mmCIF file of C-alpha atoms and ligand atoms in Angstrom:
data_model
loop_
_atom_site.group_PDB
_atom_site.id
_atom_site.type_symbol
_atom_site.label_atom_id
_atom_site.label_comp_id
_atom_site.label_asym_id
_atom_site.label_seq_id
_atom_site.Cartn_x
_atom_site.Cartn_y
_atom_site.Cartn_z
ATOM 1 C CA GLU A 1 1.630 22.876 16.617
ATOM 2 C CA SER A 2 -1.502 20.696 16.589
ATOM 3 C CA LEU A 3 -3.025 23.203 14.175
ATOM 4 C CA ASP A 4 0.082 22.850 11.954
ATOM 5 C CA LYS A 5 -0.280 19.058 12.250
ATOM 6 C CA GLY A 6 -3.945 19.087 11.638
ATOM 7 C CA LEU A 7 -3.597 21.242 8.580
ATOM 8 C CA GLU A 8 -0.620 19.488 7.160
ATOM 9 C CA LYS A 9 -2.567 18.230 4.123
ATOM 10 C CA SER A 10 -3.943 21.686 3.378
ATOM 11 C CA LYS A 11 -0.623 23.300 3.396
ATOM 12 C CA ASP A 12 1.193 20.594 1.362
ATOM 13 C CA SER A 13 -0.889 21.012 -1.597
ATOM 14 C CA PHE A 14 -2.037 24.654 -1.128
ATOM 15 C CA PHE A 15 1.165 26.588 -0.811
ATOM 16 C CA GLY A 16 3.508 23.848 -1.629
ATOM 17 C CA LYS A 17 2.296 24.291 -5.066
ATOM 18 C CA LEU A 18 2.938 28.002 -4.868
ATOM 19 C CA GLY A 19 6.713 27.368 -4.199
ATOM 20 C CA LYS A 20 6.732 25.113 -7.346
ATOM 21 C CA ALA A 21 5.047 27.757 -9.433
ATOM 22 C CA LEU A 22 7.645 30.298 -8.535
ATOM 23 C CA VAL A 23 10.704 28.360 -9.448
ATOM 24 C CA GLY A 24 12.864 30.308 -11.875
ATOM 25 C CA LYS A 25 10.730 33.494 -11.421
ATOM 26 C CA SER A 26 11.918 36.653 -9.788
ATOM 27 C CA THR A 27 9.045 39.016 -10.497
ATOM 28 C CA VAL A 28 5.342 38.680 -10.072
ATOM 29 C CA ASP A 29 4.150 38.792 -13.716
ATOM 30 C CA ASP A 30 1.092 37.618 -15.456
ATOM 31 C CA GLU A 31 2.326 34.151 -15.660
ATOM 32 C CA VAL A 32 2.868 34.001 -11.984
ATOM 33 C CA LEU A 33 -0.541 35.389 -11.293
ATOM 34 C CA ASP A 34 -2.252 32.907 -13.643
ATOM 35 C CA ASN A 35 -0.429 29.987 -11.745
ATOM 36 C CA LEU A 36 -1.523 31.644 -8.496
ATOM 37 C CA GLU A 37 -5.046 31.825 -9.671
ATOM 38 C CA GLU A 38 -4.982 28.108 -10.635
ATOM 39 C CA ILE A 39 -3.671 27.117 -7.317
ATOM 40 C CA LEU A 40 -6.161 29.085 -5.414
ATOM 41 C CA VAL A 41 -9.129 27.691 -7.351
ATOM 42 C CA SER A 42 -7.841 24.149 -7.223
ATOM 43 C CA SER A 43 -7.458 24.638 -3.470
ATOM 44 C CA ASP A 44 -11.192 25.335 -3.229
ATOM 45 C CA VAL A 45 -10.881 29.029 -2.392
ATOM 46 C CA GLY A 46 -13.748 29.610 -4.943
ATOM 47 C CA VAL A 47 -13.599 31.466 -8.174
ATOM 48 C CA GLU A 48 -14.857 34.941 -6.968
ATOM 49 C CA THR A 49 -12.666 34.933 -3.901
ATOM 50 C CA THR A 50 -9.732 33.870 -5.947
ATOM 51 C CA LEU A 51 -10.446 36.715 -8.546
ATOM 52 C CA LYS A 52 -10.634 39.203 -5.563
ATOM 53 C CA ILE A 53 -7.207 38.065 -4.203
ATOM 54 C CA ILE A 54 -5.613 38.203 -7.678
ATOM 55 C CA GLU A 55 -6.998 41.709 -8.217
ATOM 56 C CA ARG A 56 -5.700 42.903 -4.909
ATOM 57 C CA ILE A 57 -2.169 41.592 -5.826
ATOM 58 C CA GLN A 58 -2.478 43.039 -9.230
ATOM 59 C CA ALA A 59 -3.093 46.461 -7.725
ATOM 60 C CA ARG A 60 -0.183 46.206 -5.466
ATOM 61 C CA VAL A 61 2.031 45.278 -8.481
ATOM 62 C CA ALA A 62 0.633 48.344 -10.310
ATOM 63 C CA ARG A 63 1.140 50.576 -7.273
ATOM 64 C CA ASP A 64 4.591 49.390 -6.554
ATOM 65 C CA LYS A 65 5.592 48.950 -10.112
ATOM 66 C CA TYR A 66 7.591 45.919 -9.250
ATOM 67 C CA LEU A 67 6.915 42.896 -6.896
ATOM 68 C CA GLY A 68 9.535 40.270 -6.263
ATOM 69 C CA THR A 69 8.346 36.697 -6.015
ATOM 70 C CA THR A 70 10.107 36.489 -2.615
ATOM 71 C CA GLU A 71 7.613 38.989 -1.348
ATOM 72 C CA LEU A 72 4.535 37.241 -2.756
ATOM 73 C CA ASP A 73 4.189 34.854 0.052
ATOM 74 C CA ARG A 74 4.014 37.694 2.606
ATOM 75 C CA ILE A 75 1.626 39.924 0.439
ATOM 76 C CA LEU A 76 -0.636 36.797 -0.109
ATOM 77 C CA ARG A 77 -0.891 36.246 3.563
ATOM 78 C CA GLU A 78 -1.624 39.829 4.202
ATOM 79 C CA GLU A 79 -4.306 39.982 1.511
ATOM 80 C CA ILE A 80 -5.978 36.775 2.689
ATOM 81 C CA ALA A 81 -5.981 38.065 6.338
ATOM 82 C CA VAL A 82 -7.484 41.306 5.209
ATOM 83 C CA LEU A 83 -10.210 39.479 3.349
ATOM 84 C CA MET A 84 -10.874 37.180 6.251
ATOM 85 C CA SER A 85 -11.080 40.177 8.652
ATOM 86 C CA GLU A 86 -14.342 41.254 7.133
ATOM 87 C CA SER A 87 -15.939 38.175 8.717
ATOM 88 C CA ASN A 88 -13.565 37.526 11.457
ATOM 89 C CA SER A 89 -12.947 41.051 12.733
ATOM 90 C CA GLN A 90 -12.274 39.892 16.256
ATOM 91 C CA ASP A 91 -10.470 36.984 17.692
ATOM 92 C CA VAL A 92 -12.580 34.112 18.899
ATOM 93 C CA ALA A 93 -12.664 33.693 22.650
ATOM 94 C CA GLU A 94 -11.284 30.522 23.907
ATOM 95 C CA PHE A 95 -14.542 28.493 24.548
ATOM 96 C CA GLU A 96 -16.168 31.260 26.462
ATOM 97 C CA THR A 97 -19.631 32.605 26.447
ATOM 98 C CA PRO A 98 -20.825 36.229 27.327
ATOM 99 C CA SER A 99 -21.330 36.448 31.019
ATOM 100 C CA ASP A 100 -24.639 38.335 30.584
ATOM 101 C CA LYS A 101 -26.261 35.598 28.655
ATOM 102 C CA LYS A 102 -26.756 32.630 30.890
ATOM 103 C CA PRO A 103 -27.661 30.179 29.929
ATOM 104 C CA TYR A 104 -26.114 30.677 26.538
ATOM 105 C CA VAL A 105 -28.088 28.845 23.871
ATOM 106 C CA ILE A 106 -26.462 27.451 20.851
ATOM 107 C CA MET A 107 -28.493 26.012 18.045
ATOM 108 C CA VAL A 108 -26.390 23.679 15.823
ATOM 109 C CA VAL A 109 -27.403 23.222 12.217
ATOM 110 C CA GLY A 110 -25.872 21.446 9.236
ATOM 111 C CA VAL A 111 -26.348 18.388 6.891
ATOM 112 C CA ASN A 112 -26.065 14.831 8.250
ATOM 113 C CA GLY A 113 -22.521 13.531 8.230
ATOM 114 C CA VAL A 114 -20.624 16.747 8.404
ATOM 115 C CA GLY A 115 -19.617 16.251 11.875
ATOM 116 C CA LYS A 116 -22.384 17.989 13.778
ATOM 117 C CA THR A 117 -22.669 15.523 16.605
ATOM 118 C CA THR A 118 -18.855 15.273 17.012
ATOM 119 C CA THR A 119 -18.625 18.979 17.117
ATOM 120 C CA ILE A 120 -21.230 19.277 19.742
ATOM 121 C CA GLY A 121 -19.465 16.642 21.714
ATOM 122 C CA LYS A 122 -16.091 18.377 21.422
ATOM 123 C CA LEU A 123 -17.725 21.627 22.408
ATOM 124 C CA SER A 124 -19.283 20.291 25.412
ATOM 125 C CA ALA A 125 -15.990 18.840 26.505
ATOM 126 C CA GLN A 126 -14.254 22.181 25.973
ATOM 127 C CA PHE A 127 -16.906 24.132 27.960
ATOM 128 C CA LYS A 128 -16.936 21.527 30.636
ATOM 129 C CA LYS A 129 -13.096 21.804 30.952
ATOM 130 C CA LYS A 130 -13.642 25.472 31.552
ATOM 131 C CA GLY A 131 -15.868 24.711 34.515
ATOM 132 C CA ARG A 132 -19.221 25.377 32.567
ATOM 133 C CA ASN A 133 -22.378 23.437 33.093
ATOM 134 C CA VAL A 134 -23.618 22.179 29.853
ATOM 135 C CA VAL A 135 -26.996 20.604 28.819
ATOM 136 C CA LEU A 136 -27.530 19.038 25.350
ATOM 137 C CA GLY A 137 -30.779 18.734 23.514
ATOM 138 C CA ALA A 138 -31.137 15.838 20.940
ATOM 139 C CA ALA A 139 -33.597 17.568 18.555
ATOM 140 C CA ASP A 140 -32.449 15.565 15.586
ATOM 141 C CA THR A 141 -35.331 13.177 16.186
ATOM 142 C CA PHE A 142 -35.369 11.667 12.674
ATOM 143 C CA ARG A 143 -32.287 9.613 13.071
ATOM 144 C CA ALA A 144 -32.083 7.137 16.057
ATOM 145 C CA ALA A 145 -28.364 7.060 15.424
ATOM 146 C CA ALA A 146 -28.006 10.736 15.841
ATOM 147 C CA VAL A 147 -29.675 10.632 19.318
ATOM 148 C CA ASP A 148 -27.589 7.670 20.410
ATOM 149 C CA GLN A 149 -24.374 9.402 19.241
ATOM 150 C CA LEU A 150 -25.156 12.506 21.219
ATOM 151 C CA LYS A 151 -26.036 10.386 24.304
ATOM 152 C CA LEU A 152 -22.683 8.480 23.815
ATOM 153 C CA TRP A 153 -20.903 11.968 23.765
ATOM 154 C CA GLY A 154 -22.925 13.054 26.747
ATOM 155 C CA GLU A 155 -21.698 10.054 28.873
ATOM 156 C CA ARG A 156 -18.188 10.421 27.682
ATOM 157 C CA VAL A 157 -18.087 14.128 28.526
ATOM 158 C CA GLY A 158 -20.344 13.860 31.483
ATOM 159 C CA VAL A 159 -23.248 16.200 30.453
ATOM 160 C CA PRO A 160 -26.916 15.422 30.414
ATOM 161 C CA VAL A 161 -28.611 14.904 27.127
ATOM 162 C CA ILE A 162 -32.273 15.745 26.792
ATOM 163 C CA SER A 163 -34.118 13.497 24.210
ATOM 164 C CA ARG A 164 -37.542 12.116 23.472
ATOM 165 C CA GLY A 165 -38.768 9.384 21.416
ATOM 166 C CA MET A 166 -38.067 9.092 17.673
ATOM 167 C CA ASN A 167 -39.993 11.393 15.354
ATOM 168 C CA THR A 168 -41.163 13.640 18.181
ATOM 169 C CA ASP A 169 -41.503 17.275 16.982
ATOM 170 C CA PRO A 170 -37.852 18.571 17.281
ATOM 171 C CA SER A 171 -39.113 21.801 18.757
ATOM 172 C CA ALA A 172 -40.618 19.878 21.661
ATOM 173 C CA VAL A 173 -37.198 18.505 22.457
ATOM 174 C CA ALA A 174 -35.582 21.986 22.115
ATOM 175 C CA PHE A 175 -38.188 23.265 24.543
ATOM 176 C CA ASP A 176 -37.590 20.551 27.103
ATOM 177 C CA ALA A 177 -33.717 21.000 26.738
ATOM 178 C CA VAL A 178 -33.875 24.784 27.142
ATOM 179 C CA LYS A 179 -36.290 24.326 30.136
ATOM 180 C CA GLU A 180 -34.165 21.702 31.698
ATOM 181 C CA GLY A 181 -31.056 23.767 31.163
ATOM 182 C CA LEU A 182 -32.649 26.740 32.838
ATOM 183 C CA ASP A 183 -33.814 24.539 35.782
ATOM 184 C CA ARG A 184 -30.386 23.143 36.144
ATOM 185 C CA ASN A 185 -28.632 26.473 36.149
ATOM 186 C CA ALA A 186 -26.757 25.627 32.904
ATOM 187 C CA ASP A 187 -24.244 27.947 31.484
ATOM 188 C CA VAL A 188 -24.444 26.592 28.042
ATOM 189 C CA ILE A 189 -27.267 24.686 26.229
ATOM 190 C CA ILE A 190 -26.507 23.081 22.878
ATOM 191 C CA ILE A 191 -29.381 22.047 20.625
ATOM 192 C CA ASP A 192 -28.713 19.559 17.901
ATOM 193 C CA THR A 193 -31.045 19.813 14.976
ATOM 194 C CA ALA A 194 -31.835 17.632 11.920
ATOM 195 C CA GLY A 195 -30.276 18.644 8.580
ATOM 196 C CA ARG A 196 -32.431 17.462 5.884
ATOM 197 C CA LEU A 197 -31.656 19.723 2.999
ATOM 198 C CA HIS A 198 -33.874 18.064 0.443
ATOM 199 C CA THR A 199 -36.834 19.833 1.888
ATOM 200 C CA LYS A 200 -35.802 23.332 1.874
ATOM 201 C CA VAL A 201 -39.153 24.809 2.901
ATOM 202 C CA ASN A 202 -39.424 22.328 5.703
ATOM 203 C CA LEU A 203 -36.000 22.969 6.923
ATOM 204 C CA MET A 204 -36.780 26.696 7.147
ATOM 205 C CA ALA A 205 -40.071 25.984 8.762
ATOM 206 C CA GLU A 206 -38.546 23.561 11.312
ATOM 207 C CA LEU A 207 -35.738 25.776 12.262
ATOM 208 C CA THR A 208 -38.103 28.747 12.659
ATOM 209 C CA LYS A 209 -40.310 26.639 14.818
ATOM 210 C CA ILE A 210 -37.501 25.444 16.978
ATOM 211 C CA LYS A 211 -36.503 28.988 17.594
ATOM 212 C CA ARG A 212 -39.911 30.212 18.366
ATOM 213 C CA VAL A 213 -40.538 27.476 20.831
ATOM 214 C CA MET A 214 -37.278 27.875 22.774
ATOM 215 C CA GLN A 215 -37.998 31.652 22.973
ATOM 216 C CA LYS A 216 -41.008 30.784 25.126
ATOM 217 C CA VAL A 217 -38.483 29.866 27.798
ATOM 218 C CA ILE A 218 -35.475 32.187 26.889
ATOM 219 C CA PRO A 219 -36.824 35.194 24.854
ATOM 220 C CA ASP A 220 -33.578 36.010 23.112
ATOM 221 C CA ALA A 221 -32.538 32.460 22.460
ATOM 222 C CA PRO A 222 -30.856 31.058 20.481
ATOM 223 C CA HIS A 223 -27.812 33.399 21.131
ATOM 224 C CA GLU A 224 -25.917 31.531 18.466
ATOM 225 C CA VAL A 225 -26.770 29.580 15.345
ATOM 226 C CA LEU A 226 -23.758 27.499 14.639
ATOM 227 C CA LEU A 227 -23.672 26.101 11.093
ATOM 228 C CA VAL A 228 -21.288 22.969 10.818
ATOM 229 C CA LEU A 229 -19.698 22.493 7.385
ATOM 230 C CA ASP A 230 -17.452 19.654 6.231
ATOM 231 C CA GLY A 231 -14.330 21.344 4.856
ATOM 232 C CA SER A 232 -13.258 18.205 3.033
ATOM 233 C CA THR A 233 -16.290 18.476 0.634
ATOM 234 C CA GLY A 234 -15.089 21.723 -0.923
ATOM 235 C CA GLN A 235 -17.603 23.447 -2.970
ATOM 236 C CA ASN A 236 -20.347 21.308 -1.467
ATOM 237 C CA ALA A 237 -19.747 22.985 1.849
ATOM 238 C CA VAL A 238 -20.245 26.290 -0.020
ATOM 239 C CA ILE A 239 -23.597 25.137 -1.470
ATOM 240 C CA GLN A 240 -24.783 23.930 1.996
ATOM 241 C CA ALA A 241 -23.853 27.364 3.456
ATOM 242 C CA ARG A 242 -25.992 28.954 0.828
ATOM 243 C CA GLU A 243 -28.941 26.727 1.618
ATOM 244 C CA PHE A 244 -28.717 27.203 5.370
ATOM 245 C CA THR A 245 -28.246 30.947 5.286
ATOM 246 C CA LYS A 246 -31.358 31.183 3.203
ATOM 247 C CA ALA A 247 -33.310 28.946 5.777
ATOM 248 C CA THR A 248 -32.171 30.725 8.883
ATOM 249 C CA GLU A 249 -29.920 33.366 10.261
ATOM 250 C CA VAL A 250 -26.567 31.841 10.820
ATOM 251 C CA THR A 251 -24.266 33.512 13.274
ATOM 252 C CA ALA A 252 -21.153 31.386 13.387
ATOM 253 C CA LEU A 253 -19.454 28.579 11.395
ATOM 254 C CA ALA A 254 -17.667 25.345 12.477
ATOM 255 C CA ILE A 255 -15.746 23.852 9.511
ATOM 256 C CA THR A 256 -14.724 20.370 10.216
ATOM 257 C CA LYS A 257 -12.352 17.615 8.762
ATOM 258 C CA LEU A 258 -9.791 20.078 7.822
ATOM 259 C CA ASP A 259 -7.196 17.370 8.877
ATOM 260 C CA GLY A 260 -8.045 15.165 5.973
ATOM 261 C CA THR A 261 -8.276 17.595 3.224
ATOM 262 C CA ALA A 262 -6.073 19.172 0.628
ATOM 263 C CA LYS A 263 -8.755 21.831 0.274
ATOM 264 C CA GLY A 264 -8.251 24.086 3.307
ATOM 265 C CA GLY A 265 -8.659 27.051 1.033
ATOM 266 C CA VAL A 266 -12.419 26.528 1.319
ATOM 267 C CA VAL A 267 -12.358 28.354 4.606
ATOM 268 C CA ILE A 268 -11.185 31.467 2.892
ATOM 269 C CA GLY A 269 -13.814 31.313 0.210
ATOM 270 C CA ILE A 270 -16.606 30.678 2.789
ATOM 271 C CA SER A 271 -15.428 33.419 5.083
ATOM 272 C CA ASP A 272 -15.400 35.782 2.027
ATOM 273 C CA GLU A 273 -18.746 34.840 0.614
ATOM 274 C CA PHE A 274 -20.791 34.734 3.738
ATOM 275 C CA LYS A 275 -19.286 37.234 6.057
ATOM 276 C CA ILE A 276 -20.115 34.937 8.973
ATOM 277 C CA PRO A 277 -17.311 34.408 11.571
ATOM 278 C CA VAL A 278 -15.595 31.159 11.368
ATOM 279 C CA LYS A 279 -15.617 30.193 15.076
ATOM 280 C CA TYR A 280 -14.314 26.683 15.285
ATOM 281 C CA ILE A 281 -12.401 24.232 13.082
ATOM 282 C CA GLY A 282 -12.317 20.471 13.360
ATOM 283 C CA VAL A 283 -8.960 18.931 12.888
ATOM 284 C CA GLY A 284 -9.587 15.244 13.924
ATOM 285 C CA GLU A 285 -12.058 12.907 15.549
ATOM 286 C CA LYS A 286 -10.802 13.238 19.074
ATOM 287 C CA THR A 287 -12.211 15.486 21.862
ATOM 288 C CA GLU A 288 -9.296 17.978 21.716
ATOM 289 C CA ASP A 289 -9.451 18.196 17.886
ATOM 290 C CA LEU A 290 -11.644 21.286 17.924
ATOM 291 C CA GLN A 291 -9.952 24.495 17.954
ATOM 292 C CA VAL A 292 -11.169 28.113 18.155
ATOM 293 C CA PHE A 293 -10.491 29.732 14.823
ATOM 294 C CA ASN A 294 -7.616 32.148 14.626
ATOM 295 C CA LYS A 295 -7.219 33.755 11.133
ATOM 296 C CA THR A 296 -3.560 34.677 11.539
ATOM 297 C CA GLU A 297 -2.770 31.277 12.762
ATOM 298 C CA PHE A 298 -4.748 29.607 10.136
ATOM 299 C CA VAL A 299 -3.181 31.659 7.195
ATOM 300 C CA ASP A 300 0.328 31.182 8.573
ATOM 301 C CA SER A 301 -0.202 27.409 8.909
ATOM 302 C CA LEU A 302 -1.017 27.378 5.187
ATOM 303 C CA PHE A 303 2.322 28.851 4.350
ATOM 304 C CA LYS A 304 4.542 27.030 6.772
HETATM 305 P P1 LIG B 1 -23.217 14.307 11.896
HETATM 306 O O1 LIG B 1 -24.055 13.287 11.131
HETATM 307 O O2 LIG B 1 -23.170 15.622 11.199
HETATM 308 O O3 LIG B 1 -23.730 14.455 13.248
HETATM 309 O O4 LIG B 1 -21.769 13.725 11.838
HETATM 310 P P2 LIG B 1 -20.928 13.021 12.978
HETATM 311 O O5 LIG B 1 -20.644 13.918 14.053
HETATM 312 O O6 LIG B 1 -21.530 11.757 13.281
HETATM 313 O O7 LIG B 1 -19.588 12.878 12.232
HETATM 314 C C1 LIG B 1 -19.419 12.005 11.042
HETATM 315 C C2 LIG B 1 -17.995 11.364 10.968
HETATM 316 O O8 LIG B 1 -17.068 12.458 10.778
HETATM 317 C C3 LIG B 1 -17.623 10.739 12.247
HETATM 318 O O9 LIG B 1 -16.987 9.478 11.782
HETATM 319 C C4 LIG B 1 -16.648 11.661 12.944
HETATM 320 O O10 LIG B 1 -15.702 11.054 13.690
HETATM 321 C C5 LIG B 1 -16.008 12.388 11.739
HETATM 322 N N1 LIG B 1 -15.512 13.730 12.105
HETATM 323 C C6 LIG B 1 -16.172 14.825 12.687
HETATM 324 N N2 LIG B 1 -15.452 15.884 12.739
HETATM 325 C C7 LIG B 1 -14.096 15.507 12.280
HETATM 326 C C8 LIG B 1 -12.895 16.135 12.006
HETATM 327 O O11 LIG B 1 -12.724 17.413 12.309
HETATM 328 N N3 LIG B 1 -11.961 15.358 11.402
HETATM 329 C C9 LIG B 1 -12.105 14.124 11.065
HETATM 330 N N4 LIG B 1 -11.035 13.464 10.550
HETATM 331 N N5 LIG B 1 -13.194 13.467 11.290
HETATM 332 C C10 LIG B 1 -14.222 14.174 11.794
#
């Protein structure tokens, strides 16, 4: 029910609009599909993904000859779930890491302000709750505030934060953190990185170097590259995802601030465009406001 609450705004303007568009309509005709297209685009699903969804529904109308508007809701859910299955084929495990990867190293990337630090803090808290040993690495050495924020979360959650002075090479911090995590018998090591998109080549070089250096300690690290995106920024989040996936191999997504947005549809578009599993969603500022992503629940919550 917290997911429903968190996503209230998304659903209000997403599928509330659908209901309005269907008033006085009994069959799914071109006009209904046009309205649906508009609703999906205005909910930040993205033009290409919207067209895919519309085409799939058109195909069903053509096949079944007739589609009542009362069924549109169900069919739309089905089609969105199918679309999202391509990137989220399996359910996300509840804050668990593979037992054969210990310590499990997560490198977190994303632009400043998207909720990277908060997500790391929330993640640490959830892992800790599961009895896991967590070590954090503050490799965003360009912003004093980022390191302080992470330390604050570390204190709050009770996990050590490995840091060095400002402007140290981020890879040196990552190295220390991974080494320290190994020494402390950590289950999970989470490395924060700087997200300065304006220098794309540098971003790529920096992330590559961080990886290379941590691999000196743990050869198959990082086991996960988690890209954090701010869901409330709509298509900006999509643009950031394009940049980061060019700079490094991203293996999982966390989409934050879905509590404060009318644009929850962006999750559908991102899932479709990047084929990278959405692993976590942020629905508030508190520790417990990070949830593992469940596509069925997510889609259902948009329709409730
Ligand atoms: P960073 O610069 O990417 O590390 O961003 P921060 O973690 O410092 O977060 C920026 C702001 O977004 C902070 O005020 C957070 O409390 C807020 N924030 C992060 N995640 C969420 C979320 O899921 N929902 C809401 N409402 N706020 C969030």
